[in-house]
Amino acid sequence: ITGAHMSPSPVERAASCGKRLSRDGASFISETANGVPNHVQQLAFWSHAEAGKELDRAAVERALATVLQLSIIDFTEAYEKVSPVQQRLLRALADKPAKDLFSGRFVAITGVSNPSGVGRALRRLEDLELIELGPDGWRVANPVLARWLQAGSDAAPNEDDPHE
């Protein structure tokens, strides 16, 4: 769902609570949440809680920090459940979505010997709903998880895990 389609409802909802949310602010929430309704609602809720009378970009950034903090345990658990190859692919996709995961670049990033290893990692991450095919290619499905991974997260790659 694009920001243009999501904007009126959060704007009206904010106004009904005596707060101001511009269409640009609503679009920023939607873009930050990849337009996923559940993530949009979560970010809008925490933005409302973090804001004074104005739900501005700073309030959304504070809300995002709150959501990240509340999600650390879930993200760490999900990350530690996957193999080192899957962890490296997840981190690479958090940095930048990609259309061709079977290129030499992703074989090198993941450390597998051939593209079929990337395919196995891709299928597992997709089965776990950790990645999805978005408009710009494969990406981390949860945009807050992607931000956590981009920030370095608290979870180090699990290099001792023999599973691929």
Short mmCIF file of C-alpha atoms in Angstrom, two decimals:
data_model
loop_
_atom_site.label_atom_id
_atom_site.label_comp_id
_atom_site.label_asym_id
_atom_site.label_seq_id
_atom_site.Cartn_x
_atom_site.Cartn_y
_atom_site.Cartn_z
CA ILE A 1 0.00 0.00 0.00
CA THR A 2 1.50 3.30 -1.05
CA GLY A 3 1.78 6.39 1.12
CA ALA A 4 -0.78 8.17 -1.03
CA HIS A 5 -3.36 5.51 -0.20
CA MET A 6 -2.47 5.28 3.49
CA SER A 7 -2.16 9.01 4.21
CA PRO A 8 -5.78 10.12 4.68
CA SER A 9 -6.62 7.67 7.47
CA PRO A 10 -3.66 8.47 9.78
CA VAL A 11 -4.11 12.20 9.11
CA GLU A 12 -7.78 12.04 10.07
CA ARG A 13 -7.06 9.80 13.05
CA ALA A 14 -4.42 12.22 14.35
CA ALA A 15 -6.81 15.17 13.94
CA SER A 16 -9.50 13.36 15.90
CA CYS A 17 -7.04 13.19 18.82
CA GLY A 18 -6.12 16.86 18.59
CA LYS A 19 -2.80 16.27 16.85
CA ARG A 20 -1.55 17.38 13.46
CA LEU A 21 -0.06 14.93 10.98
CA SER A 22 0.75 16.26 7.56
CA ARG A 23 0.34 14.15 4.45
CA ASP A 24 4.14 14.24 4.14
CA GLY A 25 4.42 12.88 7.68
CA ALA A 26 1.90 10.15 6.94
CA SER A 27 3.78 9.28 3.74
CA PHE A 28 7.03 9.10 5.73
CA ILE A 29 5.40 6.64 8.14
CA SER A 30 4.14 4.55 5.22
CA GLU A 31 7.48 4.61 3.39
CA THR A 32 9.39 3.74 6.55
CA ALA A 33 7.02 0.80 7.11
CA ASN A 34 7.23 -0.37 3.45
CA GLY A 35 3.49 0.29 3.21
CA VAL A 36 2.73 -2.86 5.22
CA PRO A 37 -0.50 -2.07 7.11
CA ASN A 38 0.58 -3.74 10.36
CA HIS A 39 3.92 -1.91 10.40
CA VAL A 40 2.21 1.37 9.39
CA GLN A 41 -0.22 1.02 12.29
CA GLN A 42 2.52 0.16 14.76
CA LEU A 43 4.69 3.08 13.70
CA ALA A 44 1.71 5.46 13.64
CA PHE A 45 0.68 4.35 17.14
CA TRP A 46 4.15 4.96 18.59
CA SER A 47 4.51 8.21 16.63
CA HIS A 48 1.30 9.41 18.25
CA ALA A 49 2.64 8.41 21.67
CA GLU A 50 5.99 10.16 21.05
CA ALA A 51 4.55 13.38 19.64
CA GLY A 52 3.23 16.51 21.21
CA LYS A 53 0.66 18.37 19.11
CA GLU A 54 2.67 17.78 15.92
CA LEU A 55 3.39 14.30 14.59
CA ASP A 56 6.50 15.27 12.68
CA ARG A 57 9.46 13.36 11.29
CA ALA A 58 11.29 13.61 14.63
CA ALA A 59 8.34 11.94 16.39
CA VAL A 60 8.37 9.16 13.78
CA GLU A 61 12.12 8.68 14.30
CA ARG A 62 11.58 8.47 18.07
CA ALA A 63 8.75 6.01 17.46
CA LEU A 64 10.99 3.90 15.26
CA ALA A 65 13.60 3.82 18.05
CA THR A 66 10.89 2.69 20.47
CA VAL A 67 9.71 -0.08 18.14
CA LEU A 68 13.32 -1.20 17.64
CA GLN A 69 13.88 -1.33 21.39
CA LEU A 70 10.68 -3.30 21.95
CA SER A 71 11.60 -5.75 19.17
CA ILE A 72 15.22 -6.56 20.06
CA ILE A 73 14.45 -9.89 21.70
CA ASP A 74 12.25 -11.08 18.81
CA PHE A 75 14.77 -9.92 16.21
CA THR A 76 17.69 -11.52 18.02
CA GLU A 77 15.81 -14.80 18.34
CA ALA A 78 14.81 -14.83 14.66
CA TYR A 79 18.36 -13.96 13.59
CA GLU A 80 20.01 -16.58 15.76
CA LYS A 81 17.67 -19.30 14.44
CA VAL A 82 19.06 -19.05 10.91
CA SER A 83 22.39 -20.31 9.58
CA PRO A 84 25.43 -18.10 9.01
CA VAL A 85 24.77 -18.17 5.26
CA GLN A 86 21.19 -17.03 5.83
CA GLN A 87 22.39 -14.37 8.29
CA ARG A 88 24.80 -12.94 5.71
CA LEU A 89 22.08 -12.90 3.04
CA LEU A 90 19.67 -11.23 5.45
CA ARG A 91 22.21 -8.53 6.32
CA ALA A 92 23.02 -7.93 2.64
CA LEU A 93 19.32 -7.51 1.80
CA ALA A 94 18.85 -5.19 4.79
CA ASP A 95 21.52 -2.95 3.31
CA LYS A 96 20.06 -2.98 -0.20
CA PRO A 97 17.27 -4.94 -1.90
CA ALA A 98 18.43 -7.00 -4.87
CA LYS A 99 16.77 -8.55 -7.90
CA ASP A 100 19.41 -11.15 -8.78
CA LEU A 101 20.43 -13.18 -5.76
CA PHE A 102 22.17 -15.80 -7.86
CA SER A 103 24.92 -13.49 -9.05
CA GLY A 104 28.55 -13.93 -8.11
CA ARG A 105 28.15 -11.05 -5.67
CA PHE A 106 25.69 -12.97 -3.49
CA VAL A 107 27.65 -16.20 -3.78
CA ALA A 108 30.64 -14.25 -2.40
CA ILE A 109 28.60 -12.42 0.28
CA THR A 110 27.07 -15.61 1.62
CA GLY A 111 30.25 -17.66 1.35
CA VAL A 112 28.62 -20.60 -0.41
CA SER A 113 30.36 -22.51 -3.17
CA ASN A 114 27.69 -21.97 -5.85
CA PRO A 115 24.36 -20.23 -6.55
CA SER A 116 22.30 -23.22 -5.35
CA GLY A 117 23.50 -22.47 -1.80
CA VAL A 118 22.11 -18.95 -2.16
CA GLY A 119 18.86 -20.50 -3.39
CA ARG A 120 18.59 -22.71 -0.30
CA ALA A 121 19.21 -19.70 1.96
CA LEU A 122 16.65 -17.67 0.01
CA ARG A 123 13.97 -20.36 0.29
CA ARG A 124 14.52 -20.78 4.04
CA LEU A 125 14.38 -17.03 4.72
CA GLU A 126 11.27 -16.73 2.57
CA ASP A 127 9.63 -19.68 4.37
CA LEU A 128 10.32 -17.92 7.68
CA GLU A 129 8.81 -14.73 6.20
CA LEU A 130 12.04 -12.85 6.90
CA ILE A 131 12.44 -11.77 3.27
CA GLU A 132 10.03 -10.95 0.48
CA LEU A 133 10.06 -9.94 -3.15
CA GLY A 134 9.30 -6.21 -3.15
CA PRO A 135 9.13 -3.68 -5.98
CA ASP A 136 12.92 -3.20 -5.91
CA GLY A 137 13.79 -6.88 -5.58
CA TRP A 138 14.30 -9.18 -2.62
CA ARG A 139 14.30 -7.33 0.70
CA VAL A 140 13.92 -7.91 4.43
CA ALA A 141 10.18 -8.24 4.95
CA ASN A 142 10.02 -6.31 8.21
CA PRO A 143 11.41 -2.81 7.68
CA VAL A 144 12.16 -2.43 11.39
CA LEU A 145 14.17 -5.66 11.32
CA ALA A 146 16.03 -4.27 8.31
CA ARG A 147 16.90 -1.13 10.29
CA TRP A 148 18.05 -3.27 13.23
CA LEU A 149 20.31 -5.25 10.90
CA GLN A 150 21.62 -2.07 9.25
CA ALA A 151 22.46 -0.64 12.66
CA GLY A 152 24.63 -3.67 13.33
CA SER A 153 22.18 -5.31 15.73
CA ASP A 154 23.33 -6.88 18.96
CA ALA A 155 23.55 -10.32 17.41
CA ALA A 156 26.86 -11.36 15.93
CA PRO A 157 26.90 -13.79 13.00
CA ASN A 158 26.66 -17.35 14.27
CA GLU A 159 29.74 -18.75 12.49
CA ASP A 160 29.80 -21.96 14.55
CA ASP A 161 26.44 -23.12 13.21
CA PRO A 162 27.09 -25.90 10.66
CA HIS A 163 23.64 -25.58 9.02
CA GLU A 164 23.21 -23.89 5.67
#
